[in-house]
Tab-separated table of C-alpha atoms in Angstrom:
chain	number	residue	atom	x	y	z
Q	1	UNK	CA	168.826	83.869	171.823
Q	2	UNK	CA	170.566	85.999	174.208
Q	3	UNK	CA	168.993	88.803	176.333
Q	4	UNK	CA	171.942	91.038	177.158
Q	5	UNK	CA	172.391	93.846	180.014
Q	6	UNK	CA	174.766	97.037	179.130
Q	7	UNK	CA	175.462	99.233	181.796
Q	8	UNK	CA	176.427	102.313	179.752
Q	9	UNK	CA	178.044	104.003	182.492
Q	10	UNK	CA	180.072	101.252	183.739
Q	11	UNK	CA	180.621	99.909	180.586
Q	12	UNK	CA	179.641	96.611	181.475
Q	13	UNK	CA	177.643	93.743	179.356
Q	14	UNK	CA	175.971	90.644	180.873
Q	15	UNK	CA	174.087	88.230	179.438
Q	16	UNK	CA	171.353	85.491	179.544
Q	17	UNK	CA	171.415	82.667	177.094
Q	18	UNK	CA	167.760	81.647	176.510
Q	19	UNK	CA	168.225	79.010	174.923
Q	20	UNK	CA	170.612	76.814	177.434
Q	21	UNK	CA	170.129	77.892	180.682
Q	22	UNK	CA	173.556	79.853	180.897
Q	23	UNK	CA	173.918	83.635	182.912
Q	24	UNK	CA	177.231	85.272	182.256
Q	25	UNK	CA	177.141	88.197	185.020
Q	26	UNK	CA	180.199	90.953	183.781
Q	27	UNK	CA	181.487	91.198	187.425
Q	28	UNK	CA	182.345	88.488	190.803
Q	29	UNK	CA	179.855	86.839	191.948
Q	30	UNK	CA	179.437	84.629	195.488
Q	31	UNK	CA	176.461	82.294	195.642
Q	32	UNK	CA	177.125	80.782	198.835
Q	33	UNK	CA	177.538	84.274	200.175
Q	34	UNK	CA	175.716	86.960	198.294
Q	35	UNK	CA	176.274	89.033	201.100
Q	36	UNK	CA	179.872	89.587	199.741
Q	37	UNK	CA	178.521	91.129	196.647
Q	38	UNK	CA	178.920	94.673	195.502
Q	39	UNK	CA	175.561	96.367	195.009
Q	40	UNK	CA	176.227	96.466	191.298
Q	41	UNK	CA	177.485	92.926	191.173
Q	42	UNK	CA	173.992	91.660	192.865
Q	43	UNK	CA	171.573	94.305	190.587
Q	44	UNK	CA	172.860	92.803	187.624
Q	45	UNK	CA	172.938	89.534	189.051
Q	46	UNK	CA	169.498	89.849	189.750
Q	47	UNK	CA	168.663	91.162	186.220
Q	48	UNK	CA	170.380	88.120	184.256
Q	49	UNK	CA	168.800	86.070	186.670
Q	50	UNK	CA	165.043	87.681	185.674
Q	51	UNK	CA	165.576	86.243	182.531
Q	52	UNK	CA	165.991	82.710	183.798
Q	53	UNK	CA	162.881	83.153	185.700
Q	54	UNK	CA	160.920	84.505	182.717
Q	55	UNK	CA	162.175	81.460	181.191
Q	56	UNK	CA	161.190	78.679	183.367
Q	57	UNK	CA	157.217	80.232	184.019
Q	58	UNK	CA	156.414	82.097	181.164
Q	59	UNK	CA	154.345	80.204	178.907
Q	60	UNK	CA	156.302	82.611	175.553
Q	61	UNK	CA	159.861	81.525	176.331
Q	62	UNK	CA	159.466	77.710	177.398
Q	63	UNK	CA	157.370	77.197	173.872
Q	64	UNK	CA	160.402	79.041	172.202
Q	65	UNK	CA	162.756	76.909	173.995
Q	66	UNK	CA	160.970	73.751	173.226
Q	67	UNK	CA	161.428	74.675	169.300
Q	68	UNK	CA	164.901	75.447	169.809
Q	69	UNK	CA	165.552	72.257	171.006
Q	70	UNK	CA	163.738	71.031	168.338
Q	71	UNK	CA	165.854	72.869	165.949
Q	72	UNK	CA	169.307	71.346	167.580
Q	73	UNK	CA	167.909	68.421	166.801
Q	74	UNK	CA	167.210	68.600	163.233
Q	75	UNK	CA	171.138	70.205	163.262
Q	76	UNK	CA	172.628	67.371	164.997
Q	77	UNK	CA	170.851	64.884	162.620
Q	78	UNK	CA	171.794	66.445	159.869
Q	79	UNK	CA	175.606	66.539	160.775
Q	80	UNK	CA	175.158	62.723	161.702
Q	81	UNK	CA	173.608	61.940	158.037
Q	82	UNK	CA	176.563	64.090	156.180
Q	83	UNK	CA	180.627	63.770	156.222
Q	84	UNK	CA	181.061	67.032	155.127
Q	85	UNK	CA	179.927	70.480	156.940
Q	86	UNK	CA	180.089	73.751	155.337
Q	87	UNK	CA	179.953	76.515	158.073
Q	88	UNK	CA	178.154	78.013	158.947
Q	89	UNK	CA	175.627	75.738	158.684
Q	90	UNK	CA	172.474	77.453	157.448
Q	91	UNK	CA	169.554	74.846	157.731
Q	92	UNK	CA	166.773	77.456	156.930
Q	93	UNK	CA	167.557	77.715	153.675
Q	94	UNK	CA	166.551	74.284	152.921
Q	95	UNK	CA	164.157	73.017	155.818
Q	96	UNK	CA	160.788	75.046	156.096
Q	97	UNK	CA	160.551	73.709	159.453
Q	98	UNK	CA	163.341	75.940	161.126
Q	99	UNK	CA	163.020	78.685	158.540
Q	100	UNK	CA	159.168	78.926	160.167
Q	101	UNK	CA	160.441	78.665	163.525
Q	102	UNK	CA	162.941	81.227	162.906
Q	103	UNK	CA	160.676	83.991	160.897
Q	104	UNK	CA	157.951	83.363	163.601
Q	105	UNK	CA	160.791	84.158	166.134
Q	106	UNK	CA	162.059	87.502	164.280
Q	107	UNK	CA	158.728	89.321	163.864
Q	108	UNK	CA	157.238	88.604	167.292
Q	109	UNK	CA	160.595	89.526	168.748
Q	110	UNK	CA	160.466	93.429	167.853
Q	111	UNK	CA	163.488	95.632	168.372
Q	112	UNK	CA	166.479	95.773	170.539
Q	113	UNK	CA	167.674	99.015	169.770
Q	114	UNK	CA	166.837	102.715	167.328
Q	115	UNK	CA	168.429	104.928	165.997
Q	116	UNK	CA	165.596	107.356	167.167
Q	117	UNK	CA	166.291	109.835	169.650
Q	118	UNK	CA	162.971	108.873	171.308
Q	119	UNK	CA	161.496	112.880	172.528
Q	120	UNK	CA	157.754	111.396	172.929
Q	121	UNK	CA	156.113	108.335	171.522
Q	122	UNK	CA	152.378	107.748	169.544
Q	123	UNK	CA	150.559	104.836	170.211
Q	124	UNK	CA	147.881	103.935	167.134
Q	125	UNK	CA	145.723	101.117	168.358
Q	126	UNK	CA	145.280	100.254	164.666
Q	127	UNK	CA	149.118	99.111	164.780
Q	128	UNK	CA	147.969	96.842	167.767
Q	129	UNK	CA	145.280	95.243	165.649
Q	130	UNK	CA	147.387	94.632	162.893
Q	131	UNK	CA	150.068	93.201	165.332
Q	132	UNK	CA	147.354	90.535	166.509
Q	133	UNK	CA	146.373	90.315	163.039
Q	134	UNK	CA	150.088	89.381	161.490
Q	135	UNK	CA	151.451	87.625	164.791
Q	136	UNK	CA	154.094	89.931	164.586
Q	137	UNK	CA	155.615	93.280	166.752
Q	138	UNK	CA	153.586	96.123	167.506
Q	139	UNK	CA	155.001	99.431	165.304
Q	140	UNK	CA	155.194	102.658	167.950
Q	141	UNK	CA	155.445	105.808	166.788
Q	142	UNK	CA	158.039	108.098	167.705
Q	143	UNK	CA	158.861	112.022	167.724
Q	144	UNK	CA	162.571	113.771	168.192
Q	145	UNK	CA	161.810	117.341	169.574
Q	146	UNK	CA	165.381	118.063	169.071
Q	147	UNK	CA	165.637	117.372	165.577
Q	148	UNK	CA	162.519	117.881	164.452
Q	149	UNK	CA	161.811	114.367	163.082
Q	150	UNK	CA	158.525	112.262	163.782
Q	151	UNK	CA	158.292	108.484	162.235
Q	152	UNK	CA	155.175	106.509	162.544
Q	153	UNK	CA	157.535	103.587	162.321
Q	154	UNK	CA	159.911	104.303	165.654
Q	155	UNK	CA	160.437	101.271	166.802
Q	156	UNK	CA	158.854	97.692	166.895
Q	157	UNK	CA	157.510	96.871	170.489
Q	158	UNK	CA	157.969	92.916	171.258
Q	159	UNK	CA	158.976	90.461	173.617
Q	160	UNK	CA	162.477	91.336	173.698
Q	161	UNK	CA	161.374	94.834	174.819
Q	162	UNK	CA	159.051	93.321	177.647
Q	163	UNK	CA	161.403	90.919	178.692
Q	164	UNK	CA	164.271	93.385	179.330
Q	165	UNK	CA	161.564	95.959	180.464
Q	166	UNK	CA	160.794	93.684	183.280
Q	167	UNK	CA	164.466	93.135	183.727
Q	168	UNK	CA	165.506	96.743	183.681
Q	169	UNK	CA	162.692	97.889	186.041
Q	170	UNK	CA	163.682	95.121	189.141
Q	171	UNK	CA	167.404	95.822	188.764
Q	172	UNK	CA	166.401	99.943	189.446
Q	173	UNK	CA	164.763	98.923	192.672
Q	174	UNK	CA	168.015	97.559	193.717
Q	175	UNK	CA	170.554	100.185	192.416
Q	176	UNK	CA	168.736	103.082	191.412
Q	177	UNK	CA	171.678	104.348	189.269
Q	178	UNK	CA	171.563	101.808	186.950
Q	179	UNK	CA	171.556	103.133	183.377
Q	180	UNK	CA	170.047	101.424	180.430
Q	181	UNK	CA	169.748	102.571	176.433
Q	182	UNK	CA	165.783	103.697	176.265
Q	183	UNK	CA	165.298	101.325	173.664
Q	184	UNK	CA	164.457	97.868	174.805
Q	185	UNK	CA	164.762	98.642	178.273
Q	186	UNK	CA	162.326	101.399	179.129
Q	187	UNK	CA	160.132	100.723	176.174
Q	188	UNK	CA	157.179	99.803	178.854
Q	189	UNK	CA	157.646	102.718	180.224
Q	190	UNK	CA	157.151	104.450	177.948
Q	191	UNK	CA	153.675	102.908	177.000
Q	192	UNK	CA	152.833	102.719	180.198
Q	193	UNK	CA	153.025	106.476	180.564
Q	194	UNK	CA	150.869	106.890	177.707
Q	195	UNK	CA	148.209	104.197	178.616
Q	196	UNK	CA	148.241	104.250	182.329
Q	197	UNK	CA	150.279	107.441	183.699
Q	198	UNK	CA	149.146	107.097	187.101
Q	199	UNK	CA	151.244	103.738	187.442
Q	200	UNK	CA	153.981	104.623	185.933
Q	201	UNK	CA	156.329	104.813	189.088
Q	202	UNK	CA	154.939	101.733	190.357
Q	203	UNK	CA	157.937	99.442	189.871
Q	204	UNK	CA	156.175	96.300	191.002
Q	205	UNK	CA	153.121	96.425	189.058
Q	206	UNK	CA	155.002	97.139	185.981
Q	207	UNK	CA	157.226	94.053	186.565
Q	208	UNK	CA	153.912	92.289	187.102
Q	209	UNK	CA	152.681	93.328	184.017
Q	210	UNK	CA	155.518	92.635	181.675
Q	211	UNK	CA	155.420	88.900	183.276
Q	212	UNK	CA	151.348	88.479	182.524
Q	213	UNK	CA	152.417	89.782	178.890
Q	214	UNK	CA	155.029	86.666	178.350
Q	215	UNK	CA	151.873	84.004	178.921
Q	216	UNK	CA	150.462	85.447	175.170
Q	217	UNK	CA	152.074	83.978	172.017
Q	218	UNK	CA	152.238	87.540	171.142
Q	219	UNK	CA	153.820	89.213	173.658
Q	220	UNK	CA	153.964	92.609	172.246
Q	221	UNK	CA	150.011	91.866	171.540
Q	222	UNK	CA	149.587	90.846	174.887
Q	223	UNK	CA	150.534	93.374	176.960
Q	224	UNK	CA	148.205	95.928	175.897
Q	225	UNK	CA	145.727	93.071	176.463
Q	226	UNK	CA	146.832	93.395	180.315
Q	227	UNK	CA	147.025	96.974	180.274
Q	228	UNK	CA	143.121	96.691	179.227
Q	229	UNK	CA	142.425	94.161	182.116
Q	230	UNK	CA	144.113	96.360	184.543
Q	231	UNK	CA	142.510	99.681	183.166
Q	232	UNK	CA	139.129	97.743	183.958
Q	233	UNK	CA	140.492	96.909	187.570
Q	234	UNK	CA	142.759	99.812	189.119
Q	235	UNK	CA	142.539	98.749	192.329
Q	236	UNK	CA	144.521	95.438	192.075
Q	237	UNK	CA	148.204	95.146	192.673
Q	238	UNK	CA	150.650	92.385	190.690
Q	239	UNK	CA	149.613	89.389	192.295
Q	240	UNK	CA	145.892	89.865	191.732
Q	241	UNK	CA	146.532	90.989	188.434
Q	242	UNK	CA	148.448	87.854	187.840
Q	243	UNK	CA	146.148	85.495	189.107
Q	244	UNK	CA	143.238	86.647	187.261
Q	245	UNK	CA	145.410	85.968	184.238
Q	246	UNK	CA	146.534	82.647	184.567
Q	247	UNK	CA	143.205	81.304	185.672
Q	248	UNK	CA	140.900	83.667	184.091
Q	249	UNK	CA	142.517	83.924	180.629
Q	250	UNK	CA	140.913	81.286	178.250
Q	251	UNK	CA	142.259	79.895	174.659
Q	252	UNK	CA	142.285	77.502	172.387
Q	253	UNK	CA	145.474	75.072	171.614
Q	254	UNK	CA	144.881	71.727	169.379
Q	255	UNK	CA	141.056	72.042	169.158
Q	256	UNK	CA	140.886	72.003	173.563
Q	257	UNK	CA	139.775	75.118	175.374
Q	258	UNK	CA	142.201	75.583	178.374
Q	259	UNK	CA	143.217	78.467	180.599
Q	260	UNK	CA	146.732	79.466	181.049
Q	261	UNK	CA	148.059	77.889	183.872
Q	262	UNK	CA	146.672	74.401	182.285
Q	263	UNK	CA	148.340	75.228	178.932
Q	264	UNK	CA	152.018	76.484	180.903
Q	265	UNK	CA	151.441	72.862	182.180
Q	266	UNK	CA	151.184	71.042	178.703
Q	267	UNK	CA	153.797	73.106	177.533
Q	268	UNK	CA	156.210	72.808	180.587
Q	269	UNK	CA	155.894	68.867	180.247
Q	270	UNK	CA	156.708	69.082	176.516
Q	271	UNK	CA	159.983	70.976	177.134
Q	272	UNK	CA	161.285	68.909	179.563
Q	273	UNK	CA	160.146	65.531	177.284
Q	274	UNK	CA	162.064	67.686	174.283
Q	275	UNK	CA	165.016	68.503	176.737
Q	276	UNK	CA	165.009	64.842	177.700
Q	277	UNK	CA	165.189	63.884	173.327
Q	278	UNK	CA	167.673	66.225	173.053
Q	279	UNK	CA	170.512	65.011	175.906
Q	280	UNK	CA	169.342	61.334	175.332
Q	281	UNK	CA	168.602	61.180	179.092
Q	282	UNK	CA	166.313	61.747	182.044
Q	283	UNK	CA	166.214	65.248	183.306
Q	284	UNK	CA	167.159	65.233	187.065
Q	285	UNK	CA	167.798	69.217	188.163
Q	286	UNK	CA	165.347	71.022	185.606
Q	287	UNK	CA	162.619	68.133	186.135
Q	288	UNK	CA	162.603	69.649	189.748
Q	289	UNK	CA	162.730	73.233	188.622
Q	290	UNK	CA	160.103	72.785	185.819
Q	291	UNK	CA	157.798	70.619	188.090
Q	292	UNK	CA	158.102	73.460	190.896
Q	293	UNK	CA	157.163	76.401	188.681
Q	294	UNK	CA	153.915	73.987	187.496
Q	295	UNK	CA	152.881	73.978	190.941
Q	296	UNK	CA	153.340	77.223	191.312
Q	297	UNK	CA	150.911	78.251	188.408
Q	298	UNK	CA	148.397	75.680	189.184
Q	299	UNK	CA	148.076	77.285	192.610
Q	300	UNK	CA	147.577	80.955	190.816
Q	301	UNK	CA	151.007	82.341	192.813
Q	302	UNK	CA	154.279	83.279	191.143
Q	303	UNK	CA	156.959	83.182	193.250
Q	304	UNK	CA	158.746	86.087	192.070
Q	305	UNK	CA	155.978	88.401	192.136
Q	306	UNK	CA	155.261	87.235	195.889
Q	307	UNK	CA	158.698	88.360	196.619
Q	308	UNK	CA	158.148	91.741	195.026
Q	309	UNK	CA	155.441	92.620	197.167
Q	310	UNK	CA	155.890	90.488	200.351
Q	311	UNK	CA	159.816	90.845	201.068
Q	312	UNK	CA	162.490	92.722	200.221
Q	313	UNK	CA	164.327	91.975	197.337
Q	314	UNK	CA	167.424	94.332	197.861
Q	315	UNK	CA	168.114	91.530	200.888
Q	316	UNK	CA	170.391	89.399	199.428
Q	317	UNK	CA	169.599	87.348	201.969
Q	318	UNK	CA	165.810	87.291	201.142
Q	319	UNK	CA	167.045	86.611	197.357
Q	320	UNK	CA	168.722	83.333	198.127
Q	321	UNK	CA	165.989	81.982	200.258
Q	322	UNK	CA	163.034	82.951	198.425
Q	323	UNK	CA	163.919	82.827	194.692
Q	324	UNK	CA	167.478	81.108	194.166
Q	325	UNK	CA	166.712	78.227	196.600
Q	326	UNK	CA	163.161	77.960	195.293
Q	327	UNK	CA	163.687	78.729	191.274
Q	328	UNK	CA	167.253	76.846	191.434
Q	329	UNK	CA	170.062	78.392	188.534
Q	330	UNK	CA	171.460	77.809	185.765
Q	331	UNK	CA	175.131	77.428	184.590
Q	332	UNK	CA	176.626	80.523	185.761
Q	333	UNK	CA	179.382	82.396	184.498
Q	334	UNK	CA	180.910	85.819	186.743
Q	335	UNK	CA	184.332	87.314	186.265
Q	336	UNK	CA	185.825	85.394	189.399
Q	337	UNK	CA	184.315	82.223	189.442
Q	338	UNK	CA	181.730	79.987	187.253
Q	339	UNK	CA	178.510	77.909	188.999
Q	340	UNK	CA	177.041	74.823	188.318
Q	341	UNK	CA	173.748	73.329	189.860
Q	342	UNK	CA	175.451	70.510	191.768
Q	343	UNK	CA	174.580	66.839	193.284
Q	344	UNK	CA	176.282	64.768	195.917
Q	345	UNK	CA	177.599	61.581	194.052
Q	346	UNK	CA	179.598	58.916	196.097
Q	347	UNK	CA	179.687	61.533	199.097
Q	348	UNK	CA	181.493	64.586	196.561
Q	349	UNK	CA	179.801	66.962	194.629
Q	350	UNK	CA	179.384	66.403	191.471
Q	351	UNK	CA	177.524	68.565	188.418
Q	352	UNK	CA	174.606	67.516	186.431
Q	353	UNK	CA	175.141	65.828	183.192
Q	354	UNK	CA	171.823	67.917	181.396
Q	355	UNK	CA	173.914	71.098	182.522
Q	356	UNK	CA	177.054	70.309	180.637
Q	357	UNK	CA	175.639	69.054	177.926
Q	358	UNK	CA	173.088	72.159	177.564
Q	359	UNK	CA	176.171	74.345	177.547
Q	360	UNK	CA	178.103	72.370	175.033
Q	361	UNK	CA	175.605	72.805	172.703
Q	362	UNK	CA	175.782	76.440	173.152
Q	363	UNK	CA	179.510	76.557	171.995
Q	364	UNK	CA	178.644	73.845	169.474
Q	365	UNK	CA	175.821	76.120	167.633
Q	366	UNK	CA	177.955	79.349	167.958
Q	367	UNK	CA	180.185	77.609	166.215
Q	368	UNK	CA	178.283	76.036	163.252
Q	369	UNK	CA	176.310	79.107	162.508
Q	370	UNK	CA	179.370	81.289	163.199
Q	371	UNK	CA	177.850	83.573	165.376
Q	372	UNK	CA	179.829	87.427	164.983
Q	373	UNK	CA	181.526	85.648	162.589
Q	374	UNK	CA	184.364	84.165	165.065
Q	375	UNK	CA	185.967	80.880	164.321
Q	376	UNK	CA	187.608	80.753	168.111
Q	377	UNK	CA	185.197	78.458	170.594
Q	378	UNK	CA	182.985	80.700	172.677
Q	379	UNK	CA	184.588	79.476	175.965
Q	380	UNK	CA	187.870	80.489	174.558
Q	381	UNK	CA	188.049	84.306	176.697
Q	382	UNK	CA	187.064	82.164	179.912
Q	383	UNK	CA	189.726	79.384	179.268
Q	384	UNK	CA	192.254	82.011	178.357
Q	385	UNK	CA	192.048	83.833	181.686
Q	386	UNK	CA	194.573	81.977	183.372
Q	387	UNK	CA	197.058	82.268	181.055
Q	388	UNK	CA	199.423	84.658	182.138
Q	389	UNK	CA	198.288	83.724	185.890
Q	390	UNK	CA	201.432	82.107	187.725
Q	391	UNK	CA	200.222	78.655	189.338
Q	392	UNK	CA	197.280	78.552	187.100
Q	393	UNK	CA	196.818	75.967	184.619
Q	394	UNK	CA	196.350	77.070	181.418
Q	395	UNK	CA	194.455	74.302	178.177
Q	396	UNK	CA	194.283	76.368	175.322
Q	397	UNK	CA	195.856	75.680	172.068
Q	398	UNK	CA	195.810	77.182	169.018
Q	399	UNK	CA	192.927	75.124	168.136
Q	400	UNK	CA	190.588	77.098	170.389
Q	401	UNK	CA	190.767	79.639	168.029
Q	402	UNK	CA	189.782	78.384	165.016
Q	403	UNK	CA	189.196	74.527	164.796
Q	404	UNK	CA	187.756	73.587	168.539
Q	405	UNK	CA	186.715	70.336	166.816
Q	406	UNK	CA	190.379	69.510	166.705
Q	407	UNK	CA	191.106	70.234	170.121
Q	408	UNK	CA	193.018	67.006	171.570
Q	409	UNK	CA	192.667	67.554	175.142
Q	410	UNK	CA	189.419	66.992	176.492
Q	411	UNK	CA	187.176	69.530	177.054
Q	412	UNK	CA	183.595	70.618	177.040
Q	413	UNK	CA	183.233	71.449	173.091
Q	414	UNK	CA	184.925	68.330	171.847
Q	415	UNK	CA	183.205	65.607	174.515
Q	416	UNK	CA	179.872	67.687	173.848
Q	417	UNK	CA	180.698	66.894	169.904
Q	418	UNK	CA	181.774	63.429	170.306
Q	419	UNK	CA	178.629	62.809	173.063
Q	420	UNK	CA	176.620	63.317	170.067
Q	421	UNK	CA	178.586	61.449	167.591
Q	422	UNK	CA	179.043	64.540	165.693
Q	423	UNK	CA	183.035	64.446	166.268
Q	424	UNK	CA	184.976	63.014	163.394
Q	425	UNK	CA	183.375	64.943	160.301
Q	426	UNK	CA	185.100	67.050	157.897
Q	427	UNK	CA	183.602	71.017	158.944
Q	428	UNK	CA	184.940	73.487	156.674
Q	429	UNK	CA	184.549	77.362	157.065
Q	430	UNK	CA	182.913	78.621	154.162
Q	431	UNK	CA	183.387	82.119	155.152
């Protein structure tokens, strides 16, 4: 899945891929000195890297990326039990497994966009019941002054809405001209207005909020759920809001009663032994990120929300100590440079093998499942850069663009394919 950022007046799209722990940030970046950063550069920085956060300690996104892995799994398996692959490759149609996983995924996700010129929205609580009921998005209604047009049906209100919500509204305290489509990204602010006027402006509880609303398996359910618990407690900020959550909050998961924080635990161990199945190896960098965010929820603290209200988070400075040295980062990708998570080996640096392989996968499943319906590898606009550069090598063959699996030169796609022993089969494009 990825969660995307569009900057409509700059024209600009970022992006977060969920699933593999890759940021591509539409502008140059400079982790070792963030300092050098434009103020745009760092506020979307900053958003992209939200959605790594949300994550690595949301108890929503690491069960989602536990399935995914899951479902990679059953892909790869299948490609190693067959000599022939049609592409795209569409395993749902056959497995009830993944065709669960993915209809599961679809209705809890809600909308990304409308076609609704959103005047004034309706909230029916009945629509939140039935949400609970079904599992699925929560239906808000909306009204179009201008045209004179009201649909019950505006939009559907779900976790992609709350994820780029929280996204949206921590990039704004950075660069307060950021400008976002209304629909996901101001979608809880718009409820919030409705429910809970008075906080409306309050940037840092929202943020709060929309992160307490990714520990539900409904997201969309779950924040109103929060937006009750804070109705009943207006004097707390984020953190206390958060806390009562995590340790408060009590359900039910394979016939044991547990609260939050112990069930982020269970689930946090399960991703990393699924991550582990998947790369047929020990974790070594996202063991250490995934064990630090445990201990973060078993002591009732998030890290991110500490920042929010304890430091400054326009300080680049106060970024890079307090959430990119303690959260770590993913595979990053800016317009001037990519960045990998990095060990000393034999006194060089050196990247992690889980990080290569979690990105080859990427470009492997884009590729299968023929994702915008483009035959070229996904890396192929990054590896293409340098072509017209003088000095600069430059890979690419014609391959790249239709047939990566061909490629003869080594390179991320083909050694991720032939890692897997998924190399030497006969794909053919179906479409």
């Amino acid at each position: 899945m990825s969660l995307f950022d569009y900057d409509i007046l700059n024209g600009k799209c970022s992006k977060y891929e969920t699933n593999h722990l890759h940021m591509y940030v539409d502008d140059d970046i400079d982790l070792e000195n963030m300092e050098n950063m434009t103020l745009s550069a760092y506020a979307t920085f900053v958003h992209e890297y939200i959605h790594y956060i949300q994550h690595i300690t949301s108890i929503y996104d690491i069960r989602m990326s536990d399935m995914y892995n899951r479902v990679f799994a059953k892909y790869r398996d299948y490609i190693r039990n067959n000599e022939t692959i049609k592409i795209p490759l569409k395993l749902w149609e056959t497995n009830d497994e993944i065709r669960s996983f993915i209809t599961r995924f679809n209705d809890i996700e809600g909308d990304k966009d409308t076609a609704f010129n959103i005047s004034d929205i309706e909230i029916d609580e009945r629509e939140v019941s039935i949400a609970q009921k079904e599992k699925a998005a929560v239906w808000i209604g909306c009204y179009d002054f201008d045209n004179d047009k009201a649909d019950e049906h505006g939009f559907r209100f779900g976790h992609r809405c709350i994820v780029e919500g929280m996204a949206h509204t921590i990039q704004s305290i950075i660069n307060k001209d950021v400008v976002h489509e209304t629909i996901p990204y101001h979608a809880v602010e718009l409820i919030i207005g409705k429910k809970t006027p008075k906080i409306v402006e309050d940037k840092k509880l929202i943020a709060s909020i929309c992160m307490c609303a990714l520990f539900w398996d409904n997201p969309g359910f779950g924040f109103f759920e929060v937006l009750k618990l804070l109705k009943q407690h207006p004097d707390w900020d984020g953190k206390d809001l958060y806390q009562s959550v995590i340790r408060d909050y009590v359900v039910s998961h394979k016939r044991q009663t547990m609260s939050f924080y112990r069930l982020l635990t269970t689930f946090s161990n399960d991703l990393k032994g699924s991550l582990e199945a998947l790369i047929g190896a020990d974790l070594e960098y996202y063991t250490q990120v995934i064990n630090k965010c445990m201990m973060d929820c078993s002591k009732c603290h998030h890290q991110l929300i500490d920042v929010l209200y304890d430091c400054d988070i326009c300080d680049k400075k106060v970024f890079k100590e307090k959430l990119l040295n303690h959260y770590g980062y993913p595979f990053i990708d800016g317009k001037n440079q990519s960045a990998l998570p990095m060990k000393v080996k034999g006194g060089k640096p050196s990247a992690y093998k889980e990080s290569a392989i979690l990105y080859g996968i990427e470009l492997i499943m884009a590729r299968l499942l023929l994702k915008n319906k483009k035959k070229e590898c996904k890396r192929y606009p990054i590896c293409s850069s340098t072509m017209f550069q003088v000095g600069k090598e430059c890979n690419v063959t014609k391959d790249c663009l239709s047939f990566p699996w061909k490629e003869k030169k080594k390179c991320i796609f083909t050694e991720t394919m032939r890692y897997f022993g998924i190399l030497d089969k006969d794909y053919q494009d179906e479409e």
